[in-house]
Coordinates of C-alpha atoms in Angstrom, one line a residue:
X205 CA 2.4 9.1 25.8
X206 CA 3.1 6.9 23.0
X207 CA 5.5 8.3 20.2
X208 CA 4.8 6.9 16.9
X209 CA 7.3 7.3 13.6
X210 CA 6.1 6.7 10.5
X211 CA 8.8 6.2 7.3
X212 CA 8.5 7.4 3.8
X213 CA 6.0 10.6 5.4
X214 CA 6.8 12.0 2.4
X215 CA 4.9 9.4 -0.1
X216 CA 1.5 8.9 -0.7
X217 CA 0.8 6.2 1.7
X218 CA 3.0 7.5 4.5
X219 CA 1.7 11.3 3.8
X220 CA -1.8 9.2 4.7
X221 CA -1.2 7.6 7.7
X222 CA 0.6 10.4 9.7
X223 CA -2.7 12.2 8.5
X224 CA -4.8 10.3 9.8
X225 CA -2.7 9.7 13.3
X226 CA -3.2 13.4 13.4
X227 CA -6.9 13.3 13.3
X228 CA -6.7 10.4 15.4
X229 CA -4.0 11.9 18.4
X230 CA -3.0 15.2 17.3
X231 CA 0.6 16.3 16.0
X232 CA 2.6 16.1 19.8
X233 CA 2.9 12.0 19.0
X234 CA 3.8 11.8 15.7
X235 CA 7.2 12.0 13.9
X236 CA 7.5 11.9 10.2
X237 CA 10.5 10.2 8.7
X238 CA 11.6 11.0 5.0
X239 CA 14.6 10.4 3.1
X240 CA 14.4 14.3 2.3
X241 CA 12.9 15.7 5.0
X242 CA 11.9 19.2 2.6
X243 CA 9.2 17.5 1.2
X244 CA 7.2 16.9 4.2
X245 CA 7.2 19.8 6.4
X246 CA 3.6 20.3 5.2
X247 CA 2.4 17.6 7.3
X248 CA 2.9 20.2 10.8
X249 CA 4.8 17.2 12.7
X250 CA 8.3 16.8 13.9
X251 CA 10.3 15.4 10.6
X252 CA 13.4 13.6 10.9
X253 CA 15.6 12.2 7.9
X254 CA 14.7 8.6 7.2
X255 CA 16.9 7.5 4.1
X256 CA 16.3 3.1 3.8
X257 CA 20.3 3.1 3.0
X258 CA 21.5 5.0 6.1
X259 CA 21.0 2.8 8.9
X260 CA 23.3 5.1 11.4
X261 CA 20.4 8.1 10.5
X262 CA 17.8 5.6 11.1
X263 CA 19.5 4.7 14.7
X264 CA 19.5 8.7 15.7
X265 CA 16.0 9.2 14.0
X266 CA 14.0 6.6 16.0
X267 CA 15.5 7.5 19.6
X268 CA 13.0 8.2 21.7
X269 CA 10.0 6.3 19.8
X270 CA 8.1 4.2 21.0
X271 CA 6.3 2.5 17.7
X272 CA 7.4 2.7 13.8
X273 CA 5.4 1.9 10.8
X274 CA 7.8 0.8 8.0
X275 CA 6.4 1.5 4.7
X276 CA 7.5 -1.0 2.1
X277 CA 10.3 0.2 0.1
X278 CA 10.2 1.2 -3.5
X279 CA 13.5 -0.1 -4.8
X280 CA 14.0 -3.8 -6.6
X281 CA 13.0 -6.7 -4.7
X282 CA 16.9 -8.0 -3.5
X283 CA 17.6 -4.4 -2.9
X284 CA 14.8 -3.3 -0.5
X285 CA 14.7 -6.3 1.8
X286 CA 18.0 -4.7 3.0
X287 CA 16.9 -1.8 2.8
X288 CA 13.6 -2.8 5.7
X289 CA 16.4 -4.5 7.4
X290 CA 18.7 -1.3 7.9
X291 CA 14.9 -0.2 9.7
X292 CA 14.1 -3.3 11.8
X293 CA 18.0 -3.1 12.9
X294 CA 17.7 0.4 13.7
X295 CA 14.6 0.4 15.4
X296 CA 15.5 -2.2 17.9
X297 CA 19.3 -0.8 18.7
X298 CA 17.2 2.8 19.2
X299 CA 14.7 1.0 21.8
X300 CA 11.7 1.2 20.0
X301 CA 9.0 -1.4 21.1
X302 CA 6.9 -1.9 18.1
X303 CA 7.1 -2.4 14.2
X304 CA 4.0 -1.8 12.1
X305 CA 5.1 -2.9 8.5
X306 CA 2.7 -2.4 5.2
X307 CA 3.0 -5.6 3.2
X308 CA 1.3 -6.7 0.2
X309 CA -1.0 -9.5 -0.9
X310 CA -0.3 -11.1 -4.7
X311 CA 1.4 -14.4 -5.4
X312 CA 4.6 -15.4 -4.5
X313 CA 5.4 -17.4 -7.4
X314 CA 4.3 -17.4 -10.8
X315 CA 4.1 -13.7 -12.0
X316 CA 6.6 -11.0 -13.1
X317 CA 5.0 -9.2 -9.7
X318 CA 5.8 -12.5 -7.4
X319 CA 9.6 -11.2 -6.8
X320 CA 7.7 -8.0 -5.3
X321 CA 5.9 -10.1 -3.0
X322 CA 8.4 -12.7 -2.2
X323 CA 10.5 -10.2 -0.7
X324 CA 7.6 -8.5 1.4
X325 CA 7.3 -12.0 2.8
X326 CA 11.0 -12.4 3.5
X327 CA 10.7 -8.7 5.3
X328 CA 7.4 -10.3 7.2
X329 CA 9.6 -12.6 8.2
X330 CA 12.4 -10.3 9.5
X331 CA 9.8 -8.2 11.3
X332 CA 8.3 -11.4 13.3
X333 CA 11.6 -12.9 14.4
X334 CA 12.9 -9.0 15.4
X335 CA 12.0 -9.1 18.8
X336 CA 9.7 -6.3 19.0
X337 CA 6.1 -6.5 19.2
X338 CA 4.6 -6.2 15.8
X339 CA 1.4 -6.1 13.2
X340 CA 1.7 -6.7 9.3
X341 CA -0.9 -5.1 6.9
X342 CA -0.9 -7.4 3.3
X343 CA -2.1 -4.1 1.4
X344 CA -5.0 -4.9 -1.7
X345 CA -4.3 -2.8 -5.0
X346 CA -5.1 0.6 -4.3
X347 CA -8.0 1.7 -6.5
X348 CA -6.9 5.5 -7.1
X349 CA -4.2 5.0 -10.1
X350 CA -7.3 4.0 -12.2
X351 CA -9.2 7.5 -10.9
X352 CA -6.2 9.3 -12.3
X353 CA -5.8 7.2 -15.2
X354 CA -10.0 7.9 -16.2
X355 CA -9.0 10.5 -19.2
X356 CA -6.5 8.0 -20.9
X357 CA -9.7 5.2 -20.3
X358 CA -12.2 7.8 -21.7
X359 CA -9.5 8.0 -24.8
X360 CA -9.8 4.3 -25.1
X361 CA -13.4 4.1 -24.9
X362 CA -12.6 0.8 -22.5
X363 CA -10.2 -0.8 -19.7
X364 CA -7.8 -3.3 -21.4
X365 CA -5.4 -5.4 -19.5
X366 CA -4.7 -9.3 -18.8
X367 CA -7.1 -9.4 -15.5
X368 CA -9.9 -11.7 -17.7
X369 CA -12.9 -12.6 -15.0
X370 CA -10.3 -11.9 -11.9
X371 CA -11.4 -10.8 -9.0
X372 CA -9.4 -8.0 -7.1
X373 CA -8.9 -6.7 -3.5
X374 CA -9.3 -3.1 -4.0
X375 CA -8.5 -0.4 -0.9
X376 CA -7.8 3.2 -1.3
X377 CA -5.3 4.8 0.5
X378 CA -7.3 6.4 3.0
X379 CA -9.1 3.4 4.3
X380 CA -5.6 1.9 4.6
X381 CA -4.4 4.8 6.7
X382 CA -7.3 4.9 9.3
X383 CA -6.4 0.9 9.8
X384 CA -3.0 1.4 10.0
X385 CA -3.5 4.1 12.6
X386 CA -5.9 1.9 14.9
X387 CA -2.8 -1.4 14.2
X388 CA -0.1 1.4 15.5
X389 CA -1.8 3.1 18.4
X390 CA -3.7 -0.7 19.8
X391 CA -1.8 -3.7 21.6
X392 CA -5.2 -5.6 20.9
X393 CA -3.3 -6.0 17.0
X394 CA 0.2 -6.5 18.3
X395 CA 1.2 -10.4 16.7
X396 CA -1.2 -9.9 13.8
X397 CA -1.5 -10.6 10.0
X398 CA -4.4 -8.4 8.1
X399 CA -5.4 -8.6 4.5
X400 CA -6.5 -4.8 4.1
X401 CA -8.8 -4.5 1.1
X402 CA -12.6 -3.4 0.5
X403 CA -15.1 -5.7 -1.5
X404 CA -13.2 -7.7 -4.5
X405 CA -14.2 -6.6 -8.2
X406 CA -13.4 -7.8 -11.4
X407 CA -12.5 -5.1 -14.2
X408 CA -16.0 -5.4 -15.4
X409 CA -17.6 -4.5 -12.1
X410 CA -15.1 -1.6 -12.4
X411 CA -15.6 -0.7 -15.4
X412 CA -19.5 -0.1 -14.3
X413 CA -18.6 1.9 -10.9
X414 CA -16.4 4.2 -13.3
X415 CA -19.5 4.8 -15.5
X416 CA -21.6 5.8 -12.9
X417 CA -18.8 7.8 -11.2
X418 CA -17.6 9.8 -14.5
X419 CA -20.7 9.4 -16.8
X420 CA -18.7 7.1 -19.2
X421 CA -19.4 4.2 -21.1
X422 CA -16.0 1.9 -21.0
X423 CA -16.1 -1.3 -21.5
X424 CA -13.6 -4.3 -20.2
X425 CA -11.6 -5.8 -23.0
X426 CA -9.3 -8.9 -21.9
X427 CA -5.8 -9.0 -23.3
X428 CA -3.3 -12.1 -23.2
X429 CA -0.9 -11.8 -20.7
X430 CA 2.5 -11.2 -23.2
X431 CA 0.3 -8.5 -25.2
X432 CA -0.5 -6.8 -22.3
X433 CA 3.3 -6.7 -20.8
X434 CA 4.4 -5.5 -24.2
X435 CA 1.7 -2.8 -23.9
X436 CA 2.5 -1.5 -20.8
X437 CA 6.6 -1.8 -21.2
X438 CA 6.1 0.2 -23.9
X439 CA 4.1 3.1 -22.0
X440 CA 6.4 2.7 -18.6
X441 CA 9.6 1.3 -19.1
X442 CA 10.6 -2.3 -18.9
X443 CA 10.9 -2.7 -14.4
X444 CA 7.4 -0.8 -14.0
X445 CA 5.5 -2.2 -17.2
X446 CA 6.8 -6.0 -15.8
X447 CA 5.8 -5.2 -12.4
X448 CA 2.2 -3.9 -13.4
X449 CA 1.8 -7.1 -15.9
X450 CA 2.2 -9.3 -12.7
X451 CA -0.4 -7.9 -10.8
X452 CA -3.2 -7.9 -13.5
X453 CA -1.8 -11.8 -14.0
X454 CA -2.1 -12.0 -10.2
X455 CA -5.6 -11.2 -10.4
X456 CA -6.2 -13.0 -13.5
X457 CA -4.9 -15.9 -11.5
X458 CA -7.1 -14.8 -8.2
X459 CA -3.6 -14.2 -6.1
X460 CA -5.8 -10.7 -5.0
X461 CA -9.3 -12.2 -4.1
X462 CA -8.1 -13.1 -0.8
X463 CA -10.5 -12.7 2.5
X464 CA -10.6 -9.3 4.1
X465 CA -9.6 -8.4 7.7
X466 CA -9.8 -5.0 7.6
X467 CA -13.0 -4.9 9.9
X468 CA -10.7 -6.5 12.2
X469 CA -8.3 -4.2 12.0
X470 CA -9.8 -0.7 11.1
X471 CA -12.5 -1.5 14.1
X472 CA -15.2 -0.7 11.2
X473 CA -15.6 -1.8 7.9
X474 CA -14.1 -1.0 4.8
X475 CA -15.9 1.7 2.7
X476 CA -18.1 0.2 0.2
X477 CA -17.6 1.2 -3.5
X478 CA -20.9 2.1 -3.9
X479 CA -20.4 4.9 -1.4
X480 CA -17.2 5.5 -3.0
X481 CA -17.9 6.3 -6.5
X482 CA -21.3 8.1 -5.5
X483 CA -18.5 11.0 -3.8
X484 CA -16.1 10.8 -6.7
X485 CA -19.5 11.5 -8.6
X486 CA -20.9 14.2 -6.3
X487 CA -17.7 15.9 -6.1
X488 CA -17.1 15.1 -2.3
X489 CA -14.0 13.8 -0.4
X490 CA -13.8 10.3 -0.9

């Protein structure tokens, strides 16, 4: 029996992935690990602490696993690819076998985002030359923040950012979970590099499935880039308005219109957007 930890349980993408291991294995396989621990005894699994800065907890958390999926940090670029290493290190003094790590796709250079990336690459390349057997997942942009962000869009009467005609590399958290779970629990992925995203869209073609999900009539306006980070620093600070300003100029710049593998490594296809607007719109789980 195969013992699987995943980090960060307590976030969004974590909470998803022991989820859907769950579903997949039941609860006897899977360990949760969370930097406070509290906040994800709702998830029924063992939960262990799993703080990226105490590499000593890490050591004692992952004895006795088998396979650990490192979710990518959320601290500044410099400070988490030390953070990921504290993990690697302690997974392979603990004796764990495999390393499942969610990466990101985006350009490395050229865009107030590229530090993000350049230091999931540096942690790709920590993971490879670990030792252990391993998979990477380059994550697309997940598609929900602009579900939660519809009432400030209906405000607006339109999407505005600096995307232009860019095409994006959208996945929602859910797909990414059921791939990640087939990546962790299958050798047949062990040595692998996925792009993990559904069907690219511009923000027009977004704009449109939004309107037939929420019955809206938004619009895409393009902003220049510097208007657009000035906008957004001034809604969310200066580290998150930067960071959100280099992704729309990563798409803008077609850094996110890469080729998807998640068929490859989900075992299925991705979820079209068709299918998932029409349950946003009917009210179903999407």
């Amino acid at each position: 029996m195969v013992t699987i930890a995943v980090t960060a349980a307590s976030g969004h993408l974590g909470h998803a992935i022991v989820k859907a291991l769950i579903a997949r294995d039941g609860t006897d396989t899977v360990i949760a690990l969370a930097r406070t621990p509290e906040k994800a005894k709702d998830l029924g699994v063992e939960v262990r602490p799993g703080d990226y800065d105490d590499r000593a907890g890490l050591e004692r958390s992952l004895r006795g696993v088998d396979v650990v999926l490192l979710v990518s940090g959320m601290s500044e670029p410099d400070e988490r690819i030390g953070q990921h290493r504290n993990v690697i290190e302690a997974a392979k003094s603990a004796g764990v076998g495999k390393i499942v790590y969610t990466s990101v796709q985006g350009p490395a250079d050229g865009t107030s985002f590229s530090p993000v990336v350049k230091s999931n690459r540096q942690t790709e390349q920590d993971v490879r030359e670990s030792g252990l057997e391993w998979v990477i997942g380059r994550n697309g942009i997940y598609i929900e923040p602009d579900i939660d962000y519809i009432e400030s869009y209906k405000a607006a009467g339109e999407i505005s950012n600096c995307a232009g005609n860019g095409k994006c590399g959208y996945t929602t958290r859910a797909e990414l979970a059921y791939a990640y779970a087939q990546m962790l629990v299958s050798d047949a992925h062990n040595g692998q590099t996925y792009n993990l995203h559904g069907e690219s869209l511009t923000q027009a073609q977004l704009a449109c499935h939004l309107n037939q999900a929420f019955g809206t009539s938004l619009v895409y306006r393009a902003m220049s880039v510097e208007d657009y980070r000035q906008d957004r620093i001034a809604e969310l600070g200066e580290f998150i308005g930067t960071v959100i300003t280099g992704i729309y100029s990563g798409i803008l710049e077609g850094g996110f219109d890469n080729i998807s593998n998640y068929a490859e490594a989900a075992g299925r296809p991705h979820q079209a957007w068709s299918e998932y607007f029409s349950r946003i719109r009917s009210g179903a789980p999407t």
